[in-house]
Coordinates of C-alpha atoms and ligand atoms in Angstrom, one line a residue:
X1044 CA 29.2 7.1 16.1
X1045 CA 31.0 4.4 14.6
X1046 CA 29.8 0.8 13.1
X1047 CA 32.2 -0.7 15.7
X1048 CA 29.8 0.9 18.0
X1049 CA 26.9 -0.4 17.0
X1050 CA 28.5 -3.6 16.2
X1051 CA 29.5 -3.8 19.9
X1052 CA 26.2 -3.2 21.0
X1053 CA 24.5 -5.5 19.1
X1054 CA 27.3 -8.2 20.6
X1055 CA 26.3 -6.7 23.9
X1056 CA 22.6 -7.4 23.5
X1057 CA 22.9 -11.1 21.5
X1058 CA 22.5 -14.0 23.2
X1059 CA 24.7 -15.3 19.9
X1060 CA 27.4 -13.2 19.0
X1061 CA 28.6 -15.3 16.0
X1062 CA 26.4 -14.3 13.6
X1063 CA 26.5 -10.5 14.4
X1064 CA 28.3 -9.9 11.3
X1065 CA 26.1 -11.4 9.0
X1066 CA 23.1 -9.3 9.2
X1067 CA 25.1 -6.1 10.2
X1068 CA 25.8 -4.1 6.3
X1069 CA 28.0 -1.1 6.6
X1070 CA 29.1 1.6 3.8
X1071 CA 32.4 -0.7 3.2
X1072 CA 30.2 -3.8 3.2
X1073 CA 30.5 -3.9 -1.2
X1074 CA 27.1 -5.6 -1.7
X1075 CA 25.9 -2.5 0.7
X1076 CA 24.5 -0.4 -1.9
X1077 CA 23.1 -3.4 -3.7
X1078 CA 21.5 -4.4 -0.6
X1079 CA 19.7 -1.2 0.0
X1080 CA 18.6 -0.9 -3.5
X1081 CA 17.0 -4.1 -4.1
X1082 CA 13.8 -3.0 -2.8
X1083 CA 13.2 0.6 -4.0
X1084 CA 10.5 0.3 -5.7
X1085 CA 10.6 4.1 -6.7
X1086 CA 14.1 4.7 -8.2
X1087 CA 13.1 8.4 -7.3
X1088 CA 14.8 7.5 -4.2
X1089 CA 17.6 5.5 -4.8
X1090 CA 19.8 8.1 -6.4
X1091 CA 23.3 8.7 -4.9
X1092 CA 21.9 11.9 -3.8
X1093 CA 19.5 10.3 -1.4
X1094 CA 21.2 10.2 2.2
X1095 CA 21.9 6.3 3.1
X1096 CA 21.6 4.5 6.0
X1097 CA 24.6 4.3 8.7
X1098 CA 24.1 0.5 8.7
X1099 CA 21.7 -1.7 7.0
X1100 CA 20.1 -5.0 9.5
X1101 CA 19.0 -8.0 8.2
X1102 CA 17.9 -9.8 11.1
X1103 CA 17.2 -13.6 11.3
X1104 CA 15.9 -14.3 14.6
X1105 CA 13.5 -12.4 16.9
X1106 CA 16.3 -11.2 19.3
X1107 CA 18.7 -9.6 16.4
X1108 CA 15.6 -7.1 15.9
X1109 CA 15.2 -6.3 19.7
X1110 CA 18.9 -6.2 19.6
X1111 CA 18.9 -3.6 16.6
X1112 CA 15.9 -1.3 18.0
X1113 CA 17.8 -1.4 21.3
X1114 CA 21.3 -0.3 20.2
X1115 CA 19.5 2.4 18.1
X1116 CA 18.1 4.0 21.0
X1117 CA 21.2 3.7 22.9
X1118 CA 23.2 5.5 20.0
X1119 CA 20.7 8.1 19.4
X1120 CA 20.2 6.4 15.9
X1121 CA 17.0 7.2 14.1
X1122 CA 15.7 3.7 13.0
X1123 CA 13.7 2.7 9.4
X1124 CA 11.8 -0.7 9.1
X1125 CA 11.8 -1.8 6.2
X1126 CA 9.3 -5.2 4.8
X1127 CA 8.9 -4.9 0.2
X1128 CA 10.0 -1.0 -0.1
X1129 CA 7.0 0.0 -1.7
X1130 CA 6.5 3.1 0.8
X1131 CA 5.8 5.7 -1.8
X1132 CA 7.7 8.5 -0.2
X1133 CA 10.3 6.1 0.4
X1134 CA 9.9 6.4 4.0
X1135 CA 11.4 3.2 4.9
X1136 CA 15.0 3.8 3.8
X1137 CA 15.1 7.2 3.7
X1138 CA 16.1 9.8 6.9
X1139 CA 17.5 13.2 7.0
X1140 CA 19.5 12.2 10.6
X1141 CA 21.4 9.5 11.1
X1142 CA 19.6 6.1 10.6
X1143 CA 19.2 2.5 10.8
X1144 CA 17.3 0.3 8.2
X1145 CA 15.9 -3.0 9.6
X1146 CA 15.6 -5.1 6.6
X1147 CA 13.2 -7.6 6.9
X1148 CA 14.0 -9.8 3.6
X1149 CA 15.1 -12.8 5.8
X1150 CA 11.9 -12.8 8.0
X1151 CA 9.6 -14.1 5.7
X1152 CA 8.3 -17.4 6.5
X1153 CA 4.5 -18.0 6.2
X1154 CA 3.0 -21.5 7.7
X1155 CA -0.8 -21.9 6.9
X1156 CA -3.4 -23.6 8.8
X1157 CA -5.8 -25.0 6.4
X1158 CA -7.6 -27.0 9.0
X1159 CA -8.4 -23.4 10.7
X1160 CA -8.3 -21.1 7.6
X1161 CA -5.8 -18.9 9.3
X1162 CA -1.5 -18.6 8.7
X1163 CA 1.1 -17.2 10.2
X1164 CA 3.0 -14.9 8.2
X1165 CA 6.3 -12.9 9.0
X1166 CA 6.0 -9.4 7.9
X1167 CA 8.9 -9.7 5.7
X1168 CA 6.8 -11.6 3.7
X1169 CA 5.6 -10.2 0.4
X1170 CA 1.8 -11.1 -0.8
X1171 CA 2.8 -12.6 -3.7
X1172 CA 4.6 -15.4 -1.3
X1173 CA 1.3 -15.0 1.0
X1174 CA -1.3 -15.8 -2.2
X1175 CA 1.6 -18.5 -3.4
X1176 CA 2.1 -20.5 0.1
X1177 CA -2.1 -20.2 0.8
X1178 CA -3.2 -21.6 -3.1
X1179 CA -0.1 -24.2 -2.7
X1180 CA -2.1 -25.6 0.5
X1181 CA -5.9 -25.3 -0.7
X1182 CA -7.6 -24.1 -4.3
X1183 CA -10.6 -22.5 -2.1
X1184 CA -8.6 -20.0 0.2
X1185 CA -7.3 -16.8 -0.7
X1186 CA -6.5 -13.6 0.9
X1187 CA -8.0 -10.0 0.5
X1188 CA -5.0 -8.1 0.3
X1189 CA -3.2 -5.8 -2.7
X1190 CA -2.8 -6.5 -6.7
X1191 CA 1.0 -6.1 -6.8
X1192 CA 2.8 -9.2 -5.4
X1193 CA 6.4 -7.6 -4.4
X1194 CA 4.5 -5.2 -1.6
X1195 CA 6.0 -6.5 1.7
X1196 CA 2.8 -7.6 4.4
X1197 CA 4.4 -5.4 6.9
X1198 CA 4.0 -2.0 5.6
X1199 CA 0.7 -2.9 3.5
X1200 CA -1.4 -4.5 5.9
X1201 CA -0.2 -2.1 8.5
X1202 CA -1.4 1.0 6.7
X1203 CA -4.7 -0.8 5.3
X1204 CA -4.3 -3.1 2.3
X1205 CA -7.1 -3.7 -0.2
X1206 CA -7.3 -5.5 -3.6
X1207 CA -9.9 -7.2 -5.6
X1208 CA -11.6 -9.2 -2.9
X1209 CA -12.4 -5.6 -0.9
X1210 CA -16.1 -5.4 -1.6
X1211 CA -16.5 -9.2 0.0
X1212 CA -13.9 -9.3 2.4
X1213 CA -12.6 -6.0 3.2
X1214 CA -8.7 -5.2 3.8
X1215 CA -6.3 -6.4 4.8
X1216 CA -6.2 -5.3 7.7
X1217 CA -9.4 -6.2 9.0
X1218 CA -8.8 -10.2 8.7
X1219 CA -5.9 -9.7 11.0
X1220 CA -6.6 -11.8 14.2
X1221 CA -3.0 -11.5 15.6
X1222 CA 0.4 -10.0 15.5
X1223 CA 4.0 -9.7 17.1
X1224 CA 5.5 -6.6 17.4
X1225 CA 8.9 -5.2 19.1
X1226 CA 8.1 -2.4 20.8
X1227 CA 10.5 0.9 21.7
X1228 CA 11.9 -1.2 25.0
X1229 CA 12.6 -4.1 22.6
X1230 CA 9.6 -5.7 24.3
X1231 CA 8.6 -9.1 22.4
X1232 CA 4.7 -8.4 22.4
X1233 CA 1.4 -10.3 21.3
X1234 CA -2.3 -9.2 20.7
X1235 CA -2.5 -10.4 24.5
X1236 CA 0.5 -9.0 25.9
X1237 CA 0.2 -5.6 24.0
X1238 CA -3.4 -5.0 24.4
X1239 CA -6.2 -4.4 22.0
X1240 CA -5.1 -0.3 22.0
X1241 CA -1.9 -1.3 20.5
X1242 CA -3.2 -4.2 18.5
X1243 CA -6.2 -2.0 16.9
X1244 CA -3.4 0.6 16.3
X1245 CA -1.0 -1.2 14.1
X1246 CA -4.1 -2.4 11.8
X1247 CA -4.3 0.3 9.5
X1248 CA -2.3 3.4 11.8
X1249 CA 1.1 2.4 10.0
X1250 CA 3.0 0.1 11.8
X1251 CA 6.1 2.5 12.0
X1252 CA 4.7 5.1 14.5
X1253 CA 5.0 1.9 17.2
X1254 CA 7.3 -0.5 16.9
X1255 CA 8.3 -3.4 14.8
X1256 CA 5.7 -6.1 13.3
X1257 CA 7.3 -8.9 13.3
X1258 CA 4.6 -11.6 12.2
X1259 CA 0.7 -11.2 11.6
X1260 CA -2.1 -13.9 12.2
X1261 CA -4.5 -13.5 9.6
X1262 CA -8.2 -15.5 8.4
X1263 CA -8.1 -16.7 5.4
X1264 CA -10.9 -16.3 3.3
X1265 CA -13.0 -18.8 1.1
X1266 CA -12.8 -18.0 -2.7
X1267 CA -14.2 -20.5 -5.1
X1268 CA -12.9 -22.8 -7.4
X1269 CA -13.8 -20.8 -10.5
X1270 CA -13.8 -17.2 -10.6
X1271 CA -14.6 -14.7 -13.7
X1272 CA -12.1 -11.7 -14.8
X1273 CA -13.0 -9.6 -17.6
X1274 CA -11.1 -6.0 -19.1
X1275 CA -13.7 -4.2 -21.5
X1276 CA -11.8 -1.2 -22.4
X1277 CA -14.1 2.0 -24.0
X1278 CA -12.3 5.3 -25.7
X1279 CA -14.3 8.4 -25.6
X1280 CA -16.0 7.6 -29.4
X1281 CA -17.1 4.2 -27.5
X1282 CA -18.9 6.5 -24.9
X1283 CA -16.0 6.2 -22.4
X1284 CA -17.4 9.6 -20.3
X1285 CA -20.8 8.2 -20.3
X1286 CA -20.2 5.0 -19.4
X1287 CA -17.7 5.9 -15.9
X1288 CA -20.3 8.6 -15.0
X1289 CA -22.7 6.0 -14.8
X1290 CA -20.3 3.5 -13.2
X1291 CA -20.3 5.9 -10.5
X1292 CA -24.3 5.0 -9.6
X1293 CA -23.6 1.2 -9.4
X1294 CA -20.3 0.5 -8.8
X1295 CA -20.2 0.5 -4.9
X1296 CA -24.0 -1.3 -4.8
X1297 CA -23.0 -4.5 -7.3
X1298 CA -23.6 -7.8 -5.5
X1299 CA -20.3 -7.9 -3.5
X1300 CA -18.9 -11.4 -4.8
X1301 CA -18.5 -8.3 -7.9
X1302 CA -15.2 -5.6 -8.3
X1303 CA -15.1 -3.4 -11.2
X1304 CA -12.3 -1.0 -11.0
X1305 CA -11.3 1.4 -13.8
X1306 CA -8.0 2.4 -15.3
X1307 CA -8.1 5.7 -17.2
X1308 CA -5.1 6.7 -19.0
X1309 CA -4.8 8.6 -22.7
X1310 CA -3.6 6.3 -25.7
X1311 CA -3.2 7.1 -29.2
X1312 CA -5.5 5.2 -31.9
X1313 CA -4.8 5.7 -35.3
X1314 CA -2.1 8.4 -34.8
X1315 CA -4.9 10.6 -32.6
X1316 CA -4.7 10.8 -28.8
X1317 CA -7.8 9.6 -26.8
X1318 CA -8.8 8.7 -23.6
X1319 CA -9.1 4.8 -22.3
X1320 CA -11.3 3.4 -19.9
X1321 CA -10.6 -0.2 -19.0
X1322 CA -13.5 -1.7 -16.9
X1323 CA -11.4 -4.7 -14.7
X1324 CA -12.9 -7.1 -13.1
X1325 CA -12.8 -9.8 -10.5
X1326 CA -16.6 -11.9 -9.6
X1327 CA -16.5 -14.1 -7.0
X1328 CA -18.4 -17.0 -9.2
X1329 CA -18.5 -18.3 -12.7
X1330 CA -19.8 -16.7 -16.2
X1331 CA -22.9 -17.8 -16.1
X1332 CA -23.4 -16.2 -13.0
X1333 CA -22.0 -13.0 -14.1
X1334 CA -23.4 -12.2 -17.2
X1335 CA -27.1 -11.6 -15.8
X1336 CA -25.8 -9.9 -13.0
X1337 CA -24.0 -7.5 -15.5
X1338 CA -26.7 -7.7 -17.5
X1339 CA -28.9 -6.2 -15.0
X1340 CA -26.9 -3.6 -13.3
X1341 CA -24.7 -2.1 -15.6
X1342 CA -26.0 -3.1 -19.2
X1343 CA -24.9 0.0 -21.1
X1344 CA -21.0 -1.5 -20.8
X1345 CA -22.6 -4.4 -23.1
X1346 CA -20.9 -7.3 -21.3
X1347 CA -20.9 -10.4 -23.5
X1348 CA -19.7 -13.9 -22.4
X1349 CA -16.5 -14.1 -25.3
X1350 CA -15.1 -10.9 -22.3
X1351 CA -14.8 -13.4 -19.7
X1352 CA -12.7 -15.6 -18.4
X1353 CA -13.0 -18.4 -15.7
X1354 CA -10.2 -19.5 -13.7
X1355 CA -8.7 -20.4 -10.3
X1356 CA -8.1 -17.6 -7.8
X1357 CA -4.3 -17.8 -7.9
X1358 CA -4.4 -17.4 -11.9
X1359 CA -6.6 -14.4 -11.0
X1360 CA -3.9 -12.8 -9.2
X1361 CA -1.7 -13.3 -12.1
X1362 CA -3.8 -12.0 -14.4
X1363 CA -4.6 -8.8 -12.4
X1364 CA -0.5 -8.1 -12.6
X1365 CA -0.5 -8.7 -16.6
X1366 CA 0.9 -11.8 -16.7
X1367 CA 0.4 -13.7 -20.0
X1368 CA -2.5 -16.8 -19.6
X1369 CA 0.0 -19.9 -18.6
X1370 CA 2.4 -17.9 -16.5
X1371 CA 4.2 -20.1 -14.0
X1372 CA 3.1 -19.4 -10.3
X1373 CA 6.5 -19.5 -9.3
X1374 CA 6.3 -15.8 -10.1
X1375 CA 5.1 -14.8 -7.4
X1376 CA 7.9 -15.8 -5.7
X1377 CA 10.1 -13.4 -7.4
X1378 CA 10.9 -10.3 -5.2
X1379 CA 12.0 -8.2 -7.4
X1380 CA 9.6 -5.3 -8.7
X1381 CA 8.4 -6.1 -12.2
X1382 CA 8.5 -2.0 -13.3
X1383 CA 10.8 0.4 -11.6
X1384 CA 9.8 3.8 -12.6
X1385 CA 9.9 7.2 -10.8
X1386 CA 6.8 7.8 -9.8
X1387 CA 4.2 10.1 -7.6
X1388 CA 1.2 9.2 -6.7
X1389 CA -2.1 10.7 -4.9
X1390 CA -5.3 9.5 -3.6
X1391 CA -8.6 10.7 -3.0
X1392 CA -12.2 9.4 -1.5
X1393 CA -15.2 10.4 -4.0
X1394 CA -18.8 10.0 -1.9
X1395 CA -21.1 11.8 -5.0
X1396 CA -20.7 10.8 -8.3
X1397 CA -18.0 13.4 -10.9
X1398 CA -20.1 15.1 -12.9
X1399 CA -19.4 14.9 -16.9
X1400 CA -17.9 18.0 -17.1
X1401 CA -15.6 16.9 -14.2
X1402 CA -14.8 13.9 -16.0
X1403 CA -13.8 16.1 -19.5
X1404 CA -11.1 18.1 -17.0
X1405 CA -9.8 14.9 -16.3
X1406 CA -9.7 14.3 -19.8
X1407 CA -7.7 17.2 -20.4
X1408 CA -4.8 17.0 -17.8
X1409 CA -4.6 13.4 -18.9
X1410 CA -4.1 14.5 -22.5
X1411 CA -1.2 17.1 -21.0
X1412 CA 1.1 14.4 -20.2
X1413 CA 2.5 11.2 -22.6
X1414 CA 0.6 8.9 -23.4
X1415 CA 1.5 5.8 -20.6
X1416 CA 2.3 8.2 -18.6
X1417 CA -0.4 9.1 -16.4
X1418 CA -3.3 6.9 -15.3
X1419 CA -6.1 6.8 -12.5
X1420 CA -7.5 4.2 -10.8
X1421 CA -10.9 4.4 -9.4
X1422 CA -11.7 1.0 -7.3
X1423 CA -14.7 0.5 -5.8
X1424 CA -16.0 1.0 -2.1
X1425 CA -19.3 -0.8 -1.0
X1426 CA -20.2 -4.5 0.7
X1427 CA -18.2 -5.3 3.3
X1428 CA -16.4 -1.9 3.3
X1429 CA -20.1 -0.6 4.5
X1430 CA -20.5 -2.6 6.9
X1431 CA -17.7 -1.9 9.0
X1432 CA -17.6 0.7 11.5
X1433 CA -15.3 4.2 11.0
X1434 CA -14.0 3.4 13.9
X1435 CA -13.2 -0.1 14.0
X1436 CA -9.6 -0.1 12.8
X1437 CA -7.6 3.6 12.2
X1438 CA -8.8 3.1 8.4
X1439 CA -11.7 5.2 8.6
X1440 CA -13.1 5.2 4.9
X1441 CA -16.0 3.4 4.6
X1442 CA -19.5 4.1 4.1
X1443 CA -20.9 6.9 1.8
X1444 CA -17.3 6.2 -0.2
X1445 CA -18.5 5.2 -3.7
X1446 CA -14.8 4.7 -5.1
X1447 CA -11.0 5.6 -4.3
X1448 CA -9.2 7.0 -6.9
X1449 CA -5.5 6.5 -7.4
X1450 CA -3.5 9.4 -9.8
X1451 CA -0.4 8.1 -10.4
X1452 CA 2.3 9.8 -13.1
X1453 CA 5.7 7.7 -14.2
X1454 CA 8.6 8.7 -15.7
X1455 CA 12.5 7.7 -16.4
X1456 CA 14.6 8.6 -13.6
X1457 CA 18.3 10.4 -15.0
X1458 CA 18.8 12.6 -12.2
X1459 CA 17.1 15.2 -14.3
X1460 CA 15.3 17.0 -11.2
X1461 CA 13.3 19.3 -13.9
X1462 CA 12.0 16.3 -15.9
X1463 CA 10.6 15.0 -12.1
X1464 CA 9.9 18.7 -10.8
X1465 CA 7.5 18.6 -14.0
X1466 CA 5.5 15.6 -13.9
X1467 CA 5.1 16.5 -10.0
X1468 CA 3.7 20.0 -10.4
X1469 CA 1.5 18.4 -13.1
X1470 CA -0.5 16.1 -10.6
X1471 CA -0.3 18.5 -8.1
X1472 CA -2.5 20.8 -10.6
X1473 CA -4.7 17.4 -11.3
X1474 CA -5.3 16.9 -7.6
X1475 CA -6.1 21.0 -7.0
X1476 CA -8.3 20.3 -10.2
X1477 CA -10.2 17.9 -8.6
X1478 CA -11.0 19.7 -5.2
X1479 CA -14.8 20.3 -5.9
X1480 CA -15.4 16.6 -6.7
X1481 CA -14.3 14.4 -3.5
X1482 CA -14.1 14.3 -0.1
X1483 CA -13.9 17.7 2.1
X1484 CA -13.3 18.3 5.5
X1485 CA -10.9 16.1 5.6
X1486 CA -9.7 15.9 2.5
X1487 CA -9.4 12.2 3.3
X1488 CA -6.6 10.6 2.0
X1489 CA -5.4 6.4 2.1
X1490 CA -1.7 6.0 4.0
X1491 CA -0.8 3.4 1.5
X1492 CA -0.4 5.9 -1.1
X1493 CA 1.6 8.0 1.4
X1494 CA 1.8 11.5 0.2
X1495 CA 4.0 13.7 1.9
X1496 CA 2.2 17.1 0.3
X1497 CA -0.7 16.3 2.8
X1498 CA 1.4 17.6 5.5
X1499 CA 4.6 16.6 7.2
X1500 CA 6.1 16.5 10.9
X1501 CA 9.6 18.1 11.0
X1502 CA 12.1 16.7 8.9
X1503 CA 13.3 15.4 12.7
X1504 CA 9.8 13.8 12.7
X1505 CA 8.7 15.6 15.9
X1506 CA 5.5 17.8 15.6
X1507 CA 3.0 19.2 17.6
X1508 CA -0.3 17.7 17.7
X1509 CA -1.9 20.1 15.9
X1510 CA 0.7 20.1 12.5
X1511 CA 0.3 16.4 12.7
X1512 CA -3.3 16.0 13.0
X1513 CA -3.4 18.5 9.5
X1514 CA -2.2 15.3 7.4
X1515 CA -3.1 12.8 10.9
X1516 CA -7.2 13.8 9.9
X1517 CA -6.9 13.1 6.5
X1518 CA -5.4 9.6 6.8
X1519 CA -7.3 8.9 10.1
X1520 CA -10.6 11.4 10.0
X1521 CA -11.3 10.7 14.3
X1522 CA -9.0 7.9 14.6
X1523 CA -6.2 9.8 14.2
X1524 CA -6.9 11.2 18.0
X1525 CA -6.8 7.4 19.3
X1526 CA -3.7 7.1 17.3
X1527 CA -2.3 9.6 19.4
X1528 CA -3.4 8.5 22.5
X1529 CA -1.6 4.9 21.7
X1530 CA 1.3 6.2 21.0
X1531 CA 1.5 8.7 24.2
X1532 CA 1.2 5.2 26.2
X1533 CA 3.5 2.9 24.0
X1534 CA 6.1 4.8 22.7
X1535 CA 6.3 8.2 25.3
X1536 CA 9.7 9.7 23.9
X1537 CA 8.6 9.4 20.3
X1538 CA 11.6 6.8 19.5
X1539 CA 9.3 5.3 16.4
X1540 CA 9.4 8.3 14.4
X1541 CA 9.3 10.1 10.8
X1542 CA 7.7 12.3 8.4
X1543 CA 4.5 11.4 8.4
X1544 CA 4.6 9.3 12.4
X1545 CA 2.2 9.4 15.1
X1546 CA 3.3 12.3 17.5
X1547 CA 2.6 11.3 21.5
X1548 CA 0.9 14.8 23.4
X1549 CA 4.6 15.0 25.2
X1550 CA 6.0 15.9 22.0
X1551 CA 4.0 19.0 21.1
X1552 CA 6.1 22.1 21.1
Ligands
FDA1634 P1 7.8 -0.5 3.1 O1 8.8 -1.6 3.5 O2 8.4 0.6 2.3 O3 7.1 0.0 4.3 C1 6.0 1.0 4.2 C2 5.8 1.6 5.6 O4 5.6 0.7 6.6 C3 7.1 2.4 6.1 O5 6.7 3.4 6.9 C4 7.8 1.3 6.9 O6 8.7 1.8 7.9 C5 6.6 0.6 7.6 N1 6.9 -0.8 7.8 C6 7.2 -1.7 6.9 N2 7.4 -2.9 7.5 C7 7.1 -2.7 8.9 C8 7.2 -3.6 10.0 N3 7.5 -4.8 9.9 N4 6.9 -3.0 11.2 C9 6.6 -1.7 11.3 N5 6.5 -0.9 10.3 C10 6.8 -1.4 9.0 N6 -1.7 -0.8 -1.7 C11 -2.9 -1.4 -1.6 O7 -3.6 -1.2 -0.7 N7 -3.3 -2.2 -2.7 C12 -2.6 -2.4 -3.8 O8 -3.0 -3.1 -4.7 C13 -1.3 -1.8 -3.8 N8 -0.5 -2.0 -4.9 C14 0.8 -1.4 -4.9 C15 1.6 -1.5 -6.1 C16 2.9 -0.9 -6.1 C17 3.7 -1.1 -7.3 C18 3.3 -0.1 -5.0 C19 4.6 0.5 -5.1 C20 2.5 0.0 -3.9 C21 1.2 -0.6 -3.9 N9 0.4 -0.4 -2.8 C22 -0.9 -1.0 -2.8 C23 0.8 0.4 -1.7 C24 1.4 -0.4 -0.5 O9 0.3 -1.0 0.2 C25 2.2 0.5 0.4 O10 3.2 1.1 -0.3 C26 2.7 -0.4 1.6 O11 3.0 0.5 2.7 C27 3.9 -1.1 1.2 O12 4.4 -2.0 2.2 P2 5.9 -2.5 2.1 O13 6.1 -3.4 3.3 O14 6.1 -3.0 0.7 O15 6.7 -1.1 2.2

C-alpha cells in the first residue's frame, strides 16, 4: 500500500477534503516520530526497534474517524486507537502487520453539567483535564477514576478505572451512563442505537476489541468540601510486617467514605536496606472525623492528627501524584507523563489475608532489586466494589477481593535488552512466588495493568476461543463468554483486533 492510498481514501470518504492533510502523519511527515512518541508512556516501546505505524490519524471531527476505520478495512490495514498511551504492553501503537494509529489528542473536549451532575467527555481526554474541567465548575463534584492524570479516559475507563474514591463510588466504569462509539462499518453509534450488549461491553471489556469510543457520559459524584489525606510510612523495625498483615483484616471493611492503600518498596536508612510501608490515604470527610474512625479500626498504625491533612478534593488529586502543597492546578492540564521509565508491571486479586511468612518472601525479592526500583501496591476492595454484581459490567472482581495488588519494576531504558530481560524475569519469579497467596482458578488478573504473559492471541491477533479465554478468564472470570458473544454480533470478521482482543466464535481455528 501506499500513503497516497490511504490519503485518497480518506478524500473518498470526507465530506471535507481540505483538511485531509492535517491529521494524516506519514514516515516523511518530520514531526512523525515526535508525534508518535509523545504519548509512550513506557519508553520500553518507543525504541527504533519497535515497528511504527504506516500512518499516524489525528482526527478532529467525528467523520475523519469513520473515515480512518473505513479506509483501514478497505486497505487491509490493521488499526490501533490510541487516547493517553498508558497501555502497558503498549498495545495502542504497537503491531507486528501493517497498522494505523488513531490518535485521539485533538478529541478531547469535556462540557460538564453541574445542574445534572453528569459531563460529556471525549475519550481523548485525559483525567487530569476530566478532575480539572469538573473542580473548575463545582468544589463538591469529583470523579472516581485513576491517580495518574496523563491516562487517557478512553483506554482507562474502558478496561475499568479505579482510584481513591473506589470503596464509595466504584470505577470508572460503572458511573458511565453513555457513550459514542464507531463501530467496524464506521457506524456512528449511542447507548440507544448500539444496544445495552454493546454498551455493557465497552464498560470494562477494553474498548479496542469493538470499535472506537469516541465520547463517554459519565455521573459525577459528590465529594465534600474538605477531605483528609495522610502517608504514615513504617519500616520493618517500626513493625511494618505486622502492621500490613493486619491491614489485610480491615482494610476492605473500613467505613467506605475511607481508602488506605499501601506502597511497599525497599529503601536504605542509615546505609542499611529495609523495607517501607507507606499507609496512603484518602477519607471522604474531615480530621476530626477520621481520627476516631482510625482510632477504632486500625489503632496499631497509631494515627495522630499532626498525619493529616484537610483539603479540597482537586488538591487531593494533586497530592496523590506528589505534587508539592501549593502546586498550581493548571498541572493537570499538562499531557505529558511526569516519569518515563521502562517498566513491567503485574496484578493480582488477594481474597484471604498473606500470611507473615508470605509477606517476608516479599521482603526478600524486594531486597533483590535497587532500591526505587521495585514497589507493590496493594489498594483496597470493599463498599461499593461489594455491592456490585460480578456480572454487571465485564470487570468481574468484586466481592470476597480484600485488595489488588500492583508489582511494578522500573528501570532506564538504553537499548540494553539484558538490563530489561533482567528486571522482567525478576517479577516474573515475584509473581510465580506469590501463587499460593491470591486468587486461583482464574488467576484473575485487572486489564488495565495489561500483561501479555497471561496469555496472548496470535501475533495476527486471531485465536481460537479456547487460547483466548486462557488470558479472556482471567481478565473476565464468566464475563469473558458475553464478551465473546458481543463481539461475534458487532464486529463478525474480527476487524477490531490484537494481542490480547475479544475473538468472535467465527474466528476459532
Ligand atoms: P492507551 O491509549 O494506550 O489505550 C489503552 C487501550 O485502550 C488500548 O488497547 C487502546 O487501543 C484502547 N483504547 C484507547 N482509547 C480507545 C478508544 N477511544 N476507543 C477504543 N479503544 C481505545 N489504572 C487504574 O485503574 N488506576 C490508576 O490509578 C492507574 N494509574 C496509572 C498510572 C500510570 C503511570 C500508567 C501508565 C497507567 C495507569 N493505569 C491506572 C492503567 C491505565 O488505566 C491503563 O493503562 C489504561 O488502559 C490507559 O488508558 P489510555 O487511554 O491512557 O491508554
Amino acid at each position: 500500500q501506499t500513503h497516497e492510498n490511504f490519503l485518497q481514501c480518506l478524500s473518498f470518504h470526507s465530506s471535507n477534503t481540505s483538511s485531509i492533510s492535517k491529521l494524516v502523519h506519514t514516515p516523511n511527515d518530520p514531526s512523525y516520530l515526535s508525534r508518535l512518541n509523545y504519548s509512550i508512556q513506557n519508553p520500553r516501546f518507543s525504541s527504533p526497534f519497535m515497528p511504527k505505524p504506516f500512518v499516524i490519524v489525528t482526527p478532529f471531527h467525528a467523520y475523519h474517524v469513520q473515515a480512518a476505520v473505513n479506509c483501514s478495512k478497505k486497505l487491509g490495514l490493521q488499526l490501533r486507537v490510541r487516547s493517553g498511551g498508558h497501555d502497558y504492553e503498549g498495545l495502542s501503537y504497537l503491531s507486528e502487520f501493517p497498522f494505523v494509529v488513531i490518535d485521539l489528542i485533538n478529541l478531547r473536549s469535556i462540557n460538564v453539567d453541574v445542574k445534572n451532575s453528569t459531563a460529556w467527555i471525549e475519550a481523548g481526554a485525559t483525567i487530569g483535564e476530566v478532575y480539572y474541567r469538573i473542580a473548575e465548575k463545582s468544589p463538591n463534584l469529583g470523579f472516581p477514576a485513576g491517580i495518574c492524570p496523563t491516562v487517557g479516559a478512553g483506554g482507562h475507563f474502558s478496561g475499568g478505572g479505579y482510584g481513591t474514591m473506589l470503596r464509595k463510588y466504584g470505577l470508572a466504569a460503572d458511573n458511565i451512563i453513555d457513550a459514542v462509539l464507531v463501530d467496524v462499518e464506521g457506524k456512528i453509534l449511542d447507548r440507544q442505537s448500539m444496544g445495552e450488549d454493546l454498551f455493557w461491553a465497552i464498560r470494562g471489556g477494553g474498548g479496542a476489541s469493538y470499535g472506537v469510543v469516541l465520547s463517554w457520559k459519565i455521573r459525577l459524584v459528590p465529594v465534600p468540601s474538605t477531605v483528609t489525606v495522610f502517608t504514615v510510612d513504617r519500616n520493618l523495625t517500626q513493625n511494618a510486617t505486622d502492621l500490613v498483615h493486619r491491614w489485610q483484616y480491615i482494610a476492605d471493611k473500613f467505613h467506605e467514605d475511607l481508602f488506605v492503600r499501601l506502597v511497599l518498596q525497599a529503601v536504605s536508612v542509615e546505609r542499611k536496606k529495609t523495607i517501607q510501608v507507606s499507609f496512603n490515604s484518602l477519607f471522604l470527610g474531615d480530621a476530626d472525623r477520621l481520627i476516631p474512625l482510625m482510632q477504632k479500626s486500625f489503632p496499631q498504625l497509631g494515627l495522630v492528627r499532626e498525619n493529616c491533612l484537610e483539603m479540597s478534593w482537586i488538591e487531593s488529586v494533586l497530592y496523590f501524584n506528589g505534587f508539592p502543597s501549593g502546586q498550581s492546578l493548571e498541572v493537570l492540564l499538562d499531557r505529558v507523563p511526569q516519569n518515563r521509565l521502562s517498566f513491567k508491571a503485574k496484578s493480582d486479586f488477594v481474597k484471604e489475608p498473606i500470611p507473615e511468612n508470605g509477606l517476608e518472601g516479599i521482603w526478600k525479592r524486594l531486597y533483590e532489586e535497587e532500591v526505587g526500583r521495585a514497589i507493590l501496591i496493594m489498594s483496597p476492595y470493599g463498599g461499593k466494589m461489594s455491592e456490585i454484581s460480578e456480572s454487571e459490567s465485564p470487570f468481574p472482581h468484586r466481592a470476597g477481593n480484600i485488595c489488588l495488588i500492583q508489582y511494578l519494576i522500573y528501570w532506564e531504558e538504553e537499548g540494553n535488552v539484558t538490563e530489561s530481560q533482567k528486571h522482567i524475569n525478576w517479577i516474573r519469579r515475584l509473581y510465580t512466588d506469590m501463587t499460593p497467596y491470591v486468587s486461583k482458578n482464574p488467576r484473575a488478573a485487572y486489564l488495565n495493568y495489561r500483561d501479555l504473559d497471561i496469555g496472548t492471541n496470535n501475533n495476527k491477533g486471531t485465536t481460537s476461543y479456547a487460547r483466548a479465554s486462557i488470558w479472556g478468564t482471567k481478565y473476565f472470570k464468566n464475563n469473558f463468554n458475553r464478551l465473546v458473544h458481543v463481539k461475534t454480533m458487532v464486529d463478525p470478521t474480527n476487524f477490531f483486533k490484537n494481542q490480547q482482543s475479544i475473538p468472535p466464535f467465527s474466528s476459532a481455528w
